[in-house]
PDB file of C-alpha atoms in Angstrom:
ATOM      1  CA  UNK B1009      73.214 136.267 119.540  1.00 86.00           C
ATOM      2  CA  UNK B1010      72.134 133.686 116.983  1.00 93.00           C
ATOM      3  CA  UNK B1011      71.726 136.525 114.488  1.00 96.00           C
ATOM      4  CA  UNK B1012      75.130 138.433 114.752  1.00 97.00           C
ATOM      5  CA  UNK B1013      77.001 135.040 114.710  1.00 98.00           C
ATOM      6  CA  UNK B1014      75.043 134.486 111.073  1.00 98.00           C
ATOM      7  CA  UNK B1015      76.224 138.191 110.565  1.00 98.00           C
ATOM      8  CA  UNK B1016      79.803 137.755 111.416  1.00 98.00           C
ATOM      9  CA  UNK B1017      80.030 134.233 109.434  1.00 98.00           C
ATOM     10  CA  UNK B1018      77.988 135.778 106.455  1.00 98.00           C
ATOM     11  CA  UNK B1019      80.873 139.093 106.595  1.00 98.00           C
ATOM     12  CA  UNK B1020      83.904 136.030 107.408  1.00 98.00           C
ATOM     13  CA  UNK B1021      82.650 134.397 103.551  1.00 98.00           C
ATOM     14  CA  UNK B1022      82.748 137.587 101.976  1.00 98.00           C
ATOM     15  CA  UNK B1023      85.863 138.280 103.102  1.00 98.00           C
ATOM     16  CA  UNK B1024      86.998 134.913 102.043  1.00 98.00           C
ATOM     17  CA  UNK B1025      85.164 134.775  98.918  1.00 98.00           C
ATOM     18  CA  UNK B1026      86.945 137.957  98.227  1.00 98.00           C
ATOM     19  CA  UNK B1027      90.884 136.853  99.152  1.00 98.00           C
ATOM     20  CA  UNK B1028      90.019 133.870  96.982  1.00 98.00           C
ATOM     21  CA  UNK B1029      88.854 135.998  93.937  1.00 98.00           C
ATOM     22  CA  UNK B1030      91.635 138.988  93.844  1.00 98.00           C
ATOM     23  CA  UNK B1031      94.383 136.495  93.840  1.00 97.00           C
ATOM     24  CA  UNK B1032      95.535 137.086  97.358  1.00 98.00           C
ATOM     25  CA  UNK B1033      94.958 133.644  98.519  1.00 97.00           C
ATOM     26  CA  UNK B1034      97.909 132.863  96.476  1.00 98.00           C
ATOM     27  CA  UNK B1035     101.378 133.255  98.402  1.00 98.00           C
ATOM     28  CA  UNK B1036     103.438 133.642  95.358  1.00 97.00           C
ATOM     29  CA  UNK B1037     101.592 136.504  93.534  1.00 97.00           C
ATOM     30  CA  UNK B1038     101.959 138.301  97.147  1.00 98.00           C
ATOM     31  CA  UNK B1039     105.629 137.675  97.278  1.00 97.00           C
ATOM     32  CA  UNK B1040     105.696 139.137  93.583  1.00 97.00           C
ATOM     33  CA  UNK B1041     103.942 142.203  95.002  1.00 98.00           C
ATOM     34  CA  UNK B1042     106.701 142.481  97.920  1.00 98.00           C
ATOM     35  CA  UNK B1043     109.192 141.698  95.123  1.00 97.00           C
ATOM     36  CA  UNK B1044     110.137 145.722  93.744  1.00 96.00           C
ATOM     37  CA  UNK B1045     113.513 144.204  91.949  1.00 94.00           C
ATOM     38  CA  UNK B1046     113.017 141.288  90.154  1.00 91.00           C
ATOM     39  CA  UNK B1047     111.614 142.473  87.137  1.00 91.00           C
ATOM     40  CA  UNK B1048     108.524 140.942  87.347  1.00 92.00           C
ATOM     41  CA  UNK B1049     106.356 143.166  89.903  1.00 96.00           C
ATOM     42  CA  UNK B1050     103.248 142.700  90.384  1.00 97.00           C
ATOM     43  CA  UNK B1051     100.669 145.376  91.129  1.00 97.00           C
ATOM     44  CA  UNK B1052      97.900 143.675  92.327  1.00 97.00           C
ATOM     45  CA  UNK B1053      97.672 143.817  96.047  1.00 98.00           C
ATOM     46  CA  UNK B1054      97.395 147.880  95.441  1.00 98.00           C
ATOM     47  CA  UNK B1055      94.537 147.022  93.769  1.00 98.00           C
ATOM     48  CA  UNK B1056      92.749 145.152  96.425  1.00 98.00           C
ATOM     49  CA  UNK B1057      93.629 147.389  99.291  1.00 98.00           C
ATOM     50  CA  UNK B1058      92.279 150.439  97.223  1.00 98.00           C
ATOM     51  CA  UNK B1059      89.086 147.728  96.367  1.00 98.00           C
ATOM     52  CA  UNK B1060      88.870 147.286  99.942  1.00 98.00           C
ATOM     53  CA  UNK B1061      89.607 150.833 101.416  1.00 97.00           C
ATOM     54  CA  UNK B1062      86.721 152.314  99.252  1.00 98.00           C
ATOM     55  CA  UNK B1063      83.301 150.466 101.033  1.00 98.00           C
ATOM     56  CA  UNK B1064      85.097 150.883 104.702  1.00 98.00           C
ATOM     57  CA  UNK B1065      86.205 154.809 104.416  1.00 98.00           C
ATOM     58  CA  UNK B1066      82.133 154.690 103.697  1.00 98.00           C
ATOM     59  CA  UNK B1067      81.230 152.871 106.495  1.00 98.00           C
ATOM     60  CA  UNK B1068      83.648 155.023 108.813  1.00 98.00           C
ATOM     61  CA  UNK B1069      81.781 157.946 108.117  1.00 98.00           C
ATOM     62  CA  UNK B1070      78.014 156.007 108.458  1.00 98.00           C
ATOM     63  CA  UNK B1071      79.940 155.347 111.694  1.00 97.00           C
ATOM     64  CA  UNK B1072      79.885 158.427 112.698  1.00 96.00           C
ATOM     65  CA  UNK B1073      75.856 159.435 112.372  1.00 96.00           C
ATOM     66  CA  UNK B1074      75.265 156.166 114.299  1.00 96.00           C
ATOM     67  CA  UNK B1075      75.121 156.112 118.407  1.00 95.00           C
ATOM     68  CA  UNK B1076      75.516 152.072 118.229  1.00 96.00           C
ATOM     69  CA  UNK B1077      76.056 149.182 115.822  1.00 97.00           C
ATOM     70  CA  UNK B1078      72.394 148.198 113.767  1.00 97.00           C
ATOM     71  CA  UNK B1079      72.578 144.759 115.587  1.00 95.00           C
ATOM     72  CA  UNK B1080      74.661 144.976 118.556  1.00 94.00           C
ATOM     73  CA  UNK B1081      74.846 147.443 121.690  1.00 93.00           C
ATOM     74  CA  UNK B1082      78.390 149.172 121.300  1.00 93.00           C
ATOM     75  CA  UNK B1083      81.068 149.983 119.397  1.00 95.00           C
ATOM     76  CA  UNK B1084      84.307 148.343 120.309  1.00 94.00           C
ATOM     77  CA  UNK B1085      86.718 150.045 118.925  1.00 93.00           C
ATOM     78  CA  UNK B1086      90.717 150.322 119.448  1.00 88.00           C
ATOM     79  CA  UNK B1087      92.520 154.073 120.394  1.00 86.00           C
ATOM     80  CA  UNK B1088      93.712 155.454 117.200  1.00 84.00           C
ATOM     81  CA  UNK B1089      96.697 157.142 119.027  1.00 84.00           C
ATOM     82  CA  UNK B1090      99.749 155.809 120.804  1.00 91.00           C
ATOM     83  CA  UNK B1091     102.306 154.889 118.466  1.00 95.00           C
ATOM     84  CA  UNK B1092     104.200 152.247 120.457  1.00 96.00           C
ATOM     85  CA  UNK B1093     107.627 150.323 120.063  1.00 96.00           C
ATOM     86  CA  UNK B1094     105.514 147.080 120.430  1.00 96.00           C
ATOM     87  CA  UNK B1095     103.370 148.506 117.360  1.00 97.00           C
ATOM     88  CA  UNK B1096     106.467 149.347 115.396  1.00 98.00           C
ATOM     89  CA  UNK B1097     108.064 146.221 116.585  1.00 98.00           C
ATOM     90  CA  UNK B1098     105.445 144.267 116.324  1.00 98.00           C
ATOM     91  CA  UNK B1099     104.566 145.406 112.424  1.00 98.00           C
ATOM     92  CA  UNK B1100     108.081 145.031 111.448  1.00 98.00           C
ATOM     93  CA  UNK B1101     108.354 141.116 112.205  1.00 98.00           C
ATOM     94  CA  UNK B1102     104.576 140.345 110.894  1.00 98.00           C
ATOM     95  CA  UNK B1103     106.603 142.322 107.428  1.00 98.00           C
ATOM     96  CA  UNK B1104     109.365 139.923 107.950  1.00 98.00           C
ATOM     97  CA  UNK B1105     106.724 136.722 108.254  1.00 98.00           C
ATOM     98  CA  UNK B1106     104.682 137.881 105.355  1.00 98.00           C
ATOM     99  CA  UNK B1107     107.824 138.382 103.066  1.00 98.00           C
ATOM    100  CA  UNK B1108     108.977 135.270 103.487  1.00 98.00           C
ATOM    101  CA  UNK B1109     106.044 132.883 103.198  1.00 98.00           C
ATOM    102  CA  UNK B1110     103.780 135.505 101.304  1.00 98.00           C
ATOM    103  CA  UNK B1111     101.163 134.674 103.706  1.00 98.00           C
ATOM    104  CA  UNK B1112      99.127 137.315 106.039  1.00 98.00           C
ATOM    105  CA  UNK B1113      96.759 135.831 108.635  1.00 98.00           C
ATOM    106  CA  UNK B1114      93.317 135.617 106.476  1.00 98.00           C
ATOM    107  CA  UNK B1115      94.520 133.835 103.287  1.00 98.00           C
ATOM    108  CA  UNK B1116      96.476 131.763 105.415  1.00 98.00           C
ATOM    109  CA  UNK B1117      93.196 130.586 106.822  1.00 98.00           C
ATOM    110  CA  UNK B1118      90.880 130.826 104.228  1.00 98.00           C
ATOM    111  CA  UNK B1119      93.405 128.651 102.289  1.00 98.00           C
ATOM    112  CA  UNK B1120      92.445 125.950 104.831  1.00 98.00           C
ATOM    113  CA  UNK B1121      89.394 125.027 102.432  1.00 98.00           C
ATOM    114  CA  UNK B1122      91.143 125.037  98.695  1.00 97.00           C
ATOM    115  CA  UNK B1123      95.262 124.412  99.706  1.00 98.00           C
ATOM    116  CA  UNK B1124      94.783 122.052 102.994  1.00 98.00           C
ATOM    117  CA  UNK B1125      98.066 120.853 103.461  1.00 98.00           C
ATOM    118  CA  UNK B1126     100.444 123.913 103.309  1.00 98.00           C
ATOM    119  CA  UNK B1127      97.842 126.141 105.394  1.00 98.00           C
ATOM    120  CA  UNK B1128      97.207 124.403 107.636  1.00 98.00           C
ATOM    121  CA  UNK B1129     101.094 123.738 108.334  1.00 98.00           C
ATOM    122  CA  UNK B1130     101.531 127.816 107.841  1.00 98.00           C
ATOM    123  CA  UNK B1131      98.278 128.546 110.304  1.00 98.00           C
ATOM    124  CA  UNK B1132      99.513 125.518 113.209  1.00 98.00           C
ATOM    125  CA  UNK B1133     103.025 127.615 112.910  1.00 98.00           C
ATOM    126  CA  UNK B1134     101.099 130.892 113.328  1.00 98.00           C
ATOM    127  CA  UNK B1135      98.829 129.840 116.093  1.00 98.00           C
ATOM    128  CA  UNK B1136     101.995 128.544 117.520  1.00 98.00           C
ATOM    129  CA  UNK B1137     103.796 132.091 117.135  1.00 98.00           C
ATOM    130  CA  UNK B1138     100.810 133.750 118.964  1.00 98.00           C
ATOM    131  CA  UNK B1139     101.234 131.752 121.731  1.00 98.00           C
ATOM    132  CA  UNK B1140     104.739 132.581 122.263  1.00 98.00           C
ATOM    133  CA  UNK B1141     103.905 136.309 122.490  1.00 97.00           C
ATOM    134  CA  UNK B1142     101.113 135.184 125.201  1.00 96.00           C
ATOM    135  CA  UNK B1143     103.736 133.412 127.470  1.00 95.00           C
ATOM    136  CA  UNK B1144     106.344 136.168 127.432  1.00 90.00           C
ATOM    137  CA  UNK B1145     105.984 138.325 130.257  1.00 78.00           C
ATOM    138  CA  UNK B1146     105.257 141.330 129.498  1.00 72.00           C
ATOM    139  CA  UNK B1147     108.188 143.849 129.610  1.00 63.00           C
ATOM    140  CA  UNK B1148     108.336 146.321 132.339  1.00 54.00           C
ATOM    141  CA  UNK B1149     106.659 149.367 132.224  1.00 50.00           C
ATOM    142  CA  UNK B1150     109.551 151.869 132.396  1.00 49.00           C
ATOM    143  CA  UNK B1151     108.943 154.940 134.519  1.00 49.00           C
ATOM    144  CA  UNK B1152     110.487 158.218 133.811  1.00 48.00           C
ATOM    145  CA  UNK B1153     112.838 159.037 136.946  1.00 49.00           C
ATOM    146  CA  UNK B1154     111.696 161.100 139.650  1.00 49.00           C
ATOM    147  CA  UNK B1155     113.193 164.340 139.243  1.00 50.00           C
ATOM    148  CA  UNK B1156     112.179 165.460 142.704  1.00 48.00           C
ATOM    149  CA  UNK B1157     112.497 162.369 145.019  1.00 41.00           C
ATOM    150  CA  UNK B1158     114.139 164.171 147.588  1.00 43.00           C
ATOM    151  CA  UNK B1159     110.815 166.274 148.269  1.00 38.00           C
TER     152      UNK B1159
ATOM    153  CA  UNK Y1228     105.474 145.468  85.719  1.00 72.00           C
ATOM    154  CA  UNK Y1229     104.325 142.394  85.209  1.00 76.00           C
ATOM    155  CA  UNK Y1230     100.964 143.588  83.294  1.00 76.00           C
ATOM    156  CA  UNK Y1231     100.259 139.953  82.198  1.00 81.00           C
ATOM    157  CA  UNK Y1232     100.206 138.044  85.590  1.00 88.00           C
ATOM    158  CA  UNK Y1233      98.460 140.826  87.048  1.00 92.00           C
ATOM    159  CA  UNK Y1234      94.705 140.884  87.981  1.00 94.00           C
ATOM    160  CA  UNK Y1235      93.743 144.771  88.391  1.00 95.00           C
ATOM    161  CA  UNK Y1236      90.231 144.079  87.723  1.00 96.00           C
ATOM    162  CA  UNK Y1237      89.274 140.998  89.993  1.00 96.00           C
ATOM    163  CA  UNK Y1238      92.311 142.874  92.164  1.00 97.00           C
ATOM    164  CA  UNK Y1239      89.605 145.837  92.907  1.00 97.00           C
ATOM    165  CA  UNK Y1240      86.557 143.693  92.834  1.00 98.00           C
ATOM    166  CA  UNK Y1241      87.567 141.091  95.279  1.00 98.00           C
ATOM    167  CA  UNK Y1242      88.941 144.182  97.191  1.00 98.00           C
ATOM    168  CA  UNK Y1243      85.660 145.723  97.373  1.00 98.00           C
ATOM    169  CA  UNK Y1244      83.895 141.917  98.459  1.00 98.00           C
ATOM    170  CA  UNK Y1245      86.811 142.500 101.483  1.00 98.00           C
ATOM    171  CA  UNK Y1246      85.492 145.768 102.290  1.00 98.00           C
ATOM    172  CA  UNK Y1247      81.813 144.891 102.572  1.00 98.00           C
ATOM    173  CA  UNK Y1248      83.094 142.574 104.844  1.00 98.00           C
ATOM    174  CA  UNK Y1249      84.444 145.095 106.869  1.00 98.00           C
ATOM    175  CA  UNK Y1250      82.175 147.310 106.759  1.00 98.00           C
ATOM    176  CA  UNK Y1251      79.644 144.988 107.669  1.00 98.00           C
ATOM    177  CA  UNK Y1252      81.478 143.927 111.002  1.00 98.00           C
ATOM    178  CA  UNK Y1253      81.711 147.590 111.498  1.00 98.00           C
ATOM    179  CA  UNK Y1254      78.278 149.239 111.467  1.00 98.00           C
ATOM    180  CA  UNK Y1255      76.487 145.493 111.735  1.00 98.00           C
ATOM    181  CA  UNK Y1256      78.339 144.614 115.096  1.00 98.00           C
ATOM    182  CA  UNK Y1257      80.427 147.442 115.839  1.00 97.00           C
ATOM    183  CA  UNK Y1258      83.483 145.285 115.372  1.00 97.00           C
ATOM    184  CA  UNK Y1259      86.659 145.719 113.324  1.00 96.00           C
ATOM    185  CA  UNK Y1260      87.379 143.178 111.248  1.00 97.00           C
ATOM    186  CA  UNK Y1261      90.575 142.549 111.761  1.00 97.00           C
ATOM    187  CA  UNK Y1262      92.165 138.191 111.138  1.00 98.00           C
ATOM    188  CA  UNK Y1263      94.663 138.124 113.607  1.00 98.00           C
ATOM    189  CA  UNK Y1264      92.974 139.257 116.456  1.00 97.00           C
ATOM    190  CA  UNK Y1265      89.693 137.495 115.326  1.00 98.00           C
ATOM    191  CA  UNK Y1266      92.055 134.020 115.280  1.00 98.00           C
ATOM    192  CA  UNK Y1267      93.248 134.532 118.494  1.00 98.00           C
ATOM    193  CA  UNK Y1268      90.121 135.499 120.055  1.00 97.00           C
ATOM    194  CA  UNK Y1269      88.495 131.932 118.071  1.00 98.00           C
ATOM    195  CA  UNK Y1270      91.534 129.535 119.545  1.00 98.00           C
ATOM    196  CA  UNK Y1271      91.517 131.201 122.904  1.00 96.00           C
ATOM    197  CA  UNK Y1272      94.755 132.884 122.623  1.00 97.00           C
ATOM    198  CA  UNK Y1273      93.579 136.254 123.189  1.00 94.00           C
ATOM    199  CA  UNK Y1274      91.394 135.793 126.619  1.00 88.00           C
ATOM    200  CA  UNK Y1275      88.845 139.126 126.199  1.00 84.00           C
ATOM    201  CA  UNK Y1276      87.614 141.023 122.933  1.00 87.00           C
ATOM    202  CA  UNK Y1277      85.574 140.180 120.325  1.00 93.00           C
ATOM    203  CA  UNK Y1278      82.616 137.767 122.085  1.00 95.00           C
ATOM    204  CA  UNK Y1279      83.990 134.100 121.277  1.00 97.00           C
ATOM    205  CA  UNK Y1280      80.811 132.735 118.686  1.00 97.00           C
ATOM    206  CA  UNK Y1281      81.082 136.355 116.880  1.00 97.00           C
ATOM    207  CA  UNK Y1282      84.624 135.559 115.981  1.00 98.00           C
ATOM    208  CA  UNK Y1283      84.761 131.772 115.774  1.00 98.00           C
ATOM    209  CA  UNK Y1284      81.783 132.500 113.106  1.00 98.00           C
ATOM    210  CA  UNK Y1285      84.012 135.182 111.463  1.00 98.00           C
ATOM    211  CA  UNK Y1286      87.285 132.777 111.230  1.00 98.00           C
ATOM    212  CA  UNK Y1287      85.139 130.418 109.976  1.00 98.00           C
ATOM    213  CA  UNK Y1288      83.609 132.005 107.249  1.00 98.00           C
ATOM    214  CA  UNK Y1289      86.892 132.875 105.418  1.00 98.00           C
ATOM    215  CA  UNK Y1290      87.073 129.186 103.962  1.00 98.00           C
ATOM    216  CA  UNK Y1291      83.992 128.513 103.679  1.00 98.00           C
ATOM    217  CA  UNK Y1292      83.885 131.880 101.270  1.00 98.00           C
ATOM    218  CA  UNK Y1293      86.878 130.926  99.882  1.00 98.00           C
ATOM    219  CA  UNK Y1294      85.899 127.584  98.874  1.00 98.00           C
ATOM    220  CA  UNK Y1295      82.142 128.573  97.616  1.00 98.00           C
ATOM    221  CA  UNK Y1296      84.300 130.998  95.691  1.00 98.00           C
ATOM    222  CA  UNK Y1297      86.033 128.235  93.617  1.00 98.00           C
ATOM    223  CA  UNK Y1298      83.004 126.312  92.739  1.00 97.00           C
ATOM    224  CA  UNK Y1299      81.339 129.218  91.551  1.00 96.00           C
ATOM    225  CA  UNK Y1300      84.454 130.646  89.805  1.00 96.00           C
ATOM    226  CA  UNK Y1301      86.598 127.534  89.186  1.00 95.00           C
ATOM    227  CA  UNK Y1302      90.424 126.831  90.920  1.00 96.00           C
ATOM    228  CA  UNK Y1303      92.057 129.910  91.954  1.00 96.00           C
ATOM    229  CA  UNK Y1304      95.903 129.485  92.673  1.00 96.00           C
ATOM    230  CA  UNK Y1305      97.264 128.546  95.746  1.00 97.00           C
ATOM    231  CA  UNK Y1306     101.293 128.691  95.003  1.00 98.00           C
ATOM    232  CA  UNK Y1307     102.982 128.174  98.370  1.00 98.00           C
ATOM    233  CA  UNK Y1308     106.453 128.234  99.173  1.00 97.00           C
ATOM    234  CA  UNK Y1309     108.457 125.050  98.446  1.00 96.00           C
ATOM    235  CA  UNK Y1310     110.392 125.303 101.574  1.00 97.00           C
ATOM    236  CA  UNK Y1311     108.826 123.836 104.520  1.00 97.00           C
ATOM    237  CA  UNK Y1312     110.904 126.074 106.440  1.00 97.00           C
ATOM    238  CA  UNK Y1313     109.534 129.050 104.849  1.00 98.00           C
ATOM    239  CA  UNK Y1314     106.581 127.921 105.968  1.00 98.00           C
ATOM    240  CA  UNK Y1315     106.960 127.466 109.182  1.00 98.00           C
ATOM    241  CA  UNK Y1316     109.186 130.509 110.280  1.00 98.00           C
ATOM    242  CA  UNK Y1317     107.223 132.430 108.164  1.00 98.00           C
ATOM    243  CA  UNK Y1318     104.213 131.211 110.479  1.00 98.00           C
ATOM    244  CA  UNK Y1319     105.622 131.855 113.299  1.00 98.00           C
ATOM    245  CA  UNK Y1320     106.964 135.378 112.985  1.00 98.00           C
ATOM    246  CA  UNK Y1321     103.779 136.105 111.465  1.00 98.00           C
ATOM    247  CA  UNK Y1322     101.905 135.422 114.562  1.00 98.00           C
ATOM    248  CA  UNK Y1323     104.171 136.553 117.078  1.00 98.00           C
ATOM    249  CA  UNK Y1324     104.805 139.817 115.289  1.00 98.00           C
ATOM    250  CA  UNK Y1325     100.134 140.567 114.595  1.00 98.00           C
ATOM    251  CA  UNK Y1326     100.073 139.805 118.459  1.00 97.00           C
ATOM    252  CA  UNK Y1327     102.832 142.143 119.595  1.00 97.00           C
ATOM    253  CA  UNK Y1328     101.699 144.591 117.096  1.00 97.00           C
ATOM    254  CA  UNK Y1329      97.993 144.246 117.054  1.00 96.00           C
ATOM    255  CA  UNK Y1330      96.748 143.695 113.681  1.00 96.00           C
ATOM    256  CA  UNK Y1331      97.442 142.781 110.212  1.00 97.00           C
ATOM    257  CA  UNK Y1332      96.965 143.755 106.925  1.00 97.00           C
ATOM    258  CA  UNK Y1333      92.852 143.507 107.603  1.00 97.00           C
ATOM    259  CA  UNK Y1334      92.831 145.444 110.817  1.00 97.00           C
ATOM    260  CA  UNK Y1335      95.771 147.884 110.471  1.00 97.00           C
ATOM    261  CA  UNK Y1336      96.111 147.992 106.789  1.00 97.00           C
ATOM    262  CA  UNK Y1337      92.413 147.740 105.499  1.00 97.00           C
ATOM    263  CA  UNK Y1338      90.181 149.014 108.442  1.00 97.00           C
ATOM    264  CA  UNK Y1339      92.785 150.875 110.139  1.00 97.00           C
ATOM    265  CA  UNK Y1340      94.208 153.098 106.838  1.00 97.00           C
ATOM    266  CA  UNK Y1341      90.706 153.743 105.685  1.00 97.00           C
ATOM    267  CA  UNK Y1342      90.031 155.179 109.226  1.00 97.00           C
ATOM    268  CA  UNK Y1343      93.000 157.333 108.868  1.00 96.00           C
ATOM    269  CA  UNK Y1344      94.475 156.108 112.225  1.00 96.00           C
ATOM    270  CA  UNK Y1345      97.710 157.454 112.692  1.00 96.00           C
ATOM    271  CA  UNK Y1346      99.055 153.673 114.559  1.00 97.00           C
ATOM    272  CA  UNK Y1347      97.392 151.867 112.054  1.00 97.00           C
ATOM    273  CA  UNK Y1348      98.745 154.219 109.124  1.00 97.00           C
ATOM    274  CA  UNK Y1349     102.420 153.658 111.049  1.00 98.00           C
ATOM    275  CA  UNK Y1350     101.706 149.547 111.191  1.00 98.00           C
ATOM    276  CA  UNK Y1351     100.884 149.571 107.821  1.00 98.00           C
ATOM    277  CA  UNK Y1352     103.982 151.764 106.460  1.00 98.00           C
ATOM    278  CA  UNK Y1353     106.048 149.331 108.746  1.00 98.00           C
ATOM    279  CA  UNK Y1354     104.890 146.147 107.864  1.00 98.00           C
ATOM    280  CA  UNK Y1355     104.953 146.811 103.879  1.00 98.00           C
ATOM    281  CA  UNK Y1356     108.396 148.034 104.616  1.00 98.00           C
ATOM    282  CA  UNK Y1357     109.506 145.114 105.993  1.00 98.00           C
ATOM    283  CA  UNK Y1358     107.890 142.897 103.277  1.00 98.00           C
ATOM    284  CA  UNK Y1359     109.632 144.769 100.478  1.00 98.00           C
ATOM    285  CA  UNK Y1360     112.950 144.558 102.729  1.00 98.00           C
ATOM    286  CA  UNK Y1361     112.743 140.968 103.196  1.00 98.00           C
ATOM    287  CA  UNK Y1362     111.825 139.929  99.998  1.00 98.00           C
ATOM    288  CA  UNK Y1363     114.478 142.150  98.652  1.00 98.00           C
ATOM    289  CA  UNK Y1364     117.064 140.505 101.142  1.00 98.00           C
ATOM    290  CA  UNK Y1365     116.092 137.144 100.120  1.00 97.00           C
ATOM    291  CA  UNK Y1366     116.803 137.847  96.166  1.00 96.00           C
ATOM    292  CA  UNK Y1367     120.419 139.743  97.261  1.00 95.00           C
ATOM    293  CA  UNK Y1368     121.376 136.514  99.070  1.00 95.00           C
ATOM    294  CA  UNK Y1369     120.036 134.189  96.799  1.00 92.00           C
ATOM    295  CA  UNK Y1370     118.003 132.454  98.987  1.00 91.00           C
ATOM    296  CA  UNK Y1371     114.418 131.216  97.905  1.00 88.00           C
ATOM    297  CA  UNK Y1372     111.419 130.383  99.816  1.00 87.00           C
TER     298      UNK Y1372
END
């Protein structure tokens, strides 16, 4: 265990290291990415998803010649399919969140370390969202009618 | 455009630092490395996935990477919004809405996308919508965050 928690911490910095470097830990040159009409837009965030999408479109297809992880038993991986109204829903109102404070969940928390004070206001709030979806109840599963009940 | 603000090159290299990442999690521990889920699994929210020191190491590592990043490179900046409001309800929706939908940008829009998944691919068009639509909101009615 000790050496896939050193894995996971050594893969959290890089990811950190990297948020910090392409300018995404900063919530107002997000918004300017979200922001297509006020003259000023700014392109960067394309850049790091296409930085980003490039090493793990790689590593999908090592994926695939591999039976399990190189240091762990399994692959856990989510379905790719179902397209759900909680996904759609879901997506939507993180958009909402993100355009407003310019924040997604990992510069949020990797701004913990360099902007204290407004993260860790942003991340308490977040934490605090999360926990409201926990409580809800989940909604009931609606089942198609029976079309031959009287059988 | 703004060409001058705009950071194409550290853009794609800190981009491709992010994807190591994931890619690491992925063929390292068979993981996707995706924030939200990794948070909640860390604070307890989310009660199965991801084994607990796996992600509370993951979570932990994106400011201590962050912050090794500024004393190697110098200040990077942090401009938040001026509302505390903002904040907050920005915070919140955030983390209701990565719960009820299952990711965020990481796991839908970085790991997701490159995997061509066609939920994560719908996630992604939907939250960037939404972001553009907000934002775009926000500057019709004048308000400011």
């Amino acid at each position: 265990m000790m050496r896939r928690v050193l894995i996971a911490l050594l893969a959290g910095m890089l990811f950190g290291a990297g948020l910090a470097h392409s300018g995404m830990s900063d919530p107002a040159r997000v918004r300017a990415f979200l922001d297509l009409f006020g003259g000023a837009w700014d392109p960067t965030l394309a850049f790091v998803m296409g930085g980003a999408i490039l090493p793990m479109a790689v590593a999908w297809r090592i994926r695939r010649r591999l039976d399990s992880p190189l240091v762990d038993t399994f692959f856990v991986l989510p379905a790719k399919t179902g397209i759900t109204r909680s996904l759609i829903g879901g997506s939507v109102l993180f958009g909402i969140g993100w355009g407003i404070a310019g924040l997604c969940p990992g510069p949020a928390i990797a701004d913990l370390a360099i902007a204290p004070v407004p993260a860790a206001i942003f991340v308490a709030a977040m934490l605090g969202g999360m926990i409201l979806h926990r409580l809800l109840p989940a909604r009931p599963v609606k089942r198609p009618p029976l079309e031959n009940s009287h059988v | 455009m703004n060409w001058t603000d705009a950071m194409p090159l550290a853009g794609l290299t800190g981009g491709l630092l992010i994807g190591l990442a994931g890619a690491i999690m992925l063929l390292g521990l068979g993981r996707i490395a995706g924030v939200s889920g990794m948070v909640a699994r860390a604070t307890g929210i989310a009660p199965g996935g991801t084994p607990w020191p796996i992600a509370s190491a993951f979570v932990l590592g994106l400011p201590l990477g962050a912050l090794l990043l500024t004393f190697v490179a110098g200040p990077v900046a942090t401009r938040f919004p001026t509302s505390i409001a903002a904040i907050v309800l920005g915070g919140l929706i955030v983390g209701f809405g990565t719960r009820m939908g299952s990711g965020c940008t990481s796991g839908h829009g970085v790991c997701g996308l490159s995997r061509l998944s066609p939920r994560s691919i719908a996630a992604t068009a939907s939250f960037m919508a939404a972001g553009f639509a907000t934002v775009a909101a926000m500057r019709a009615l004048g308000v400011t965050s």
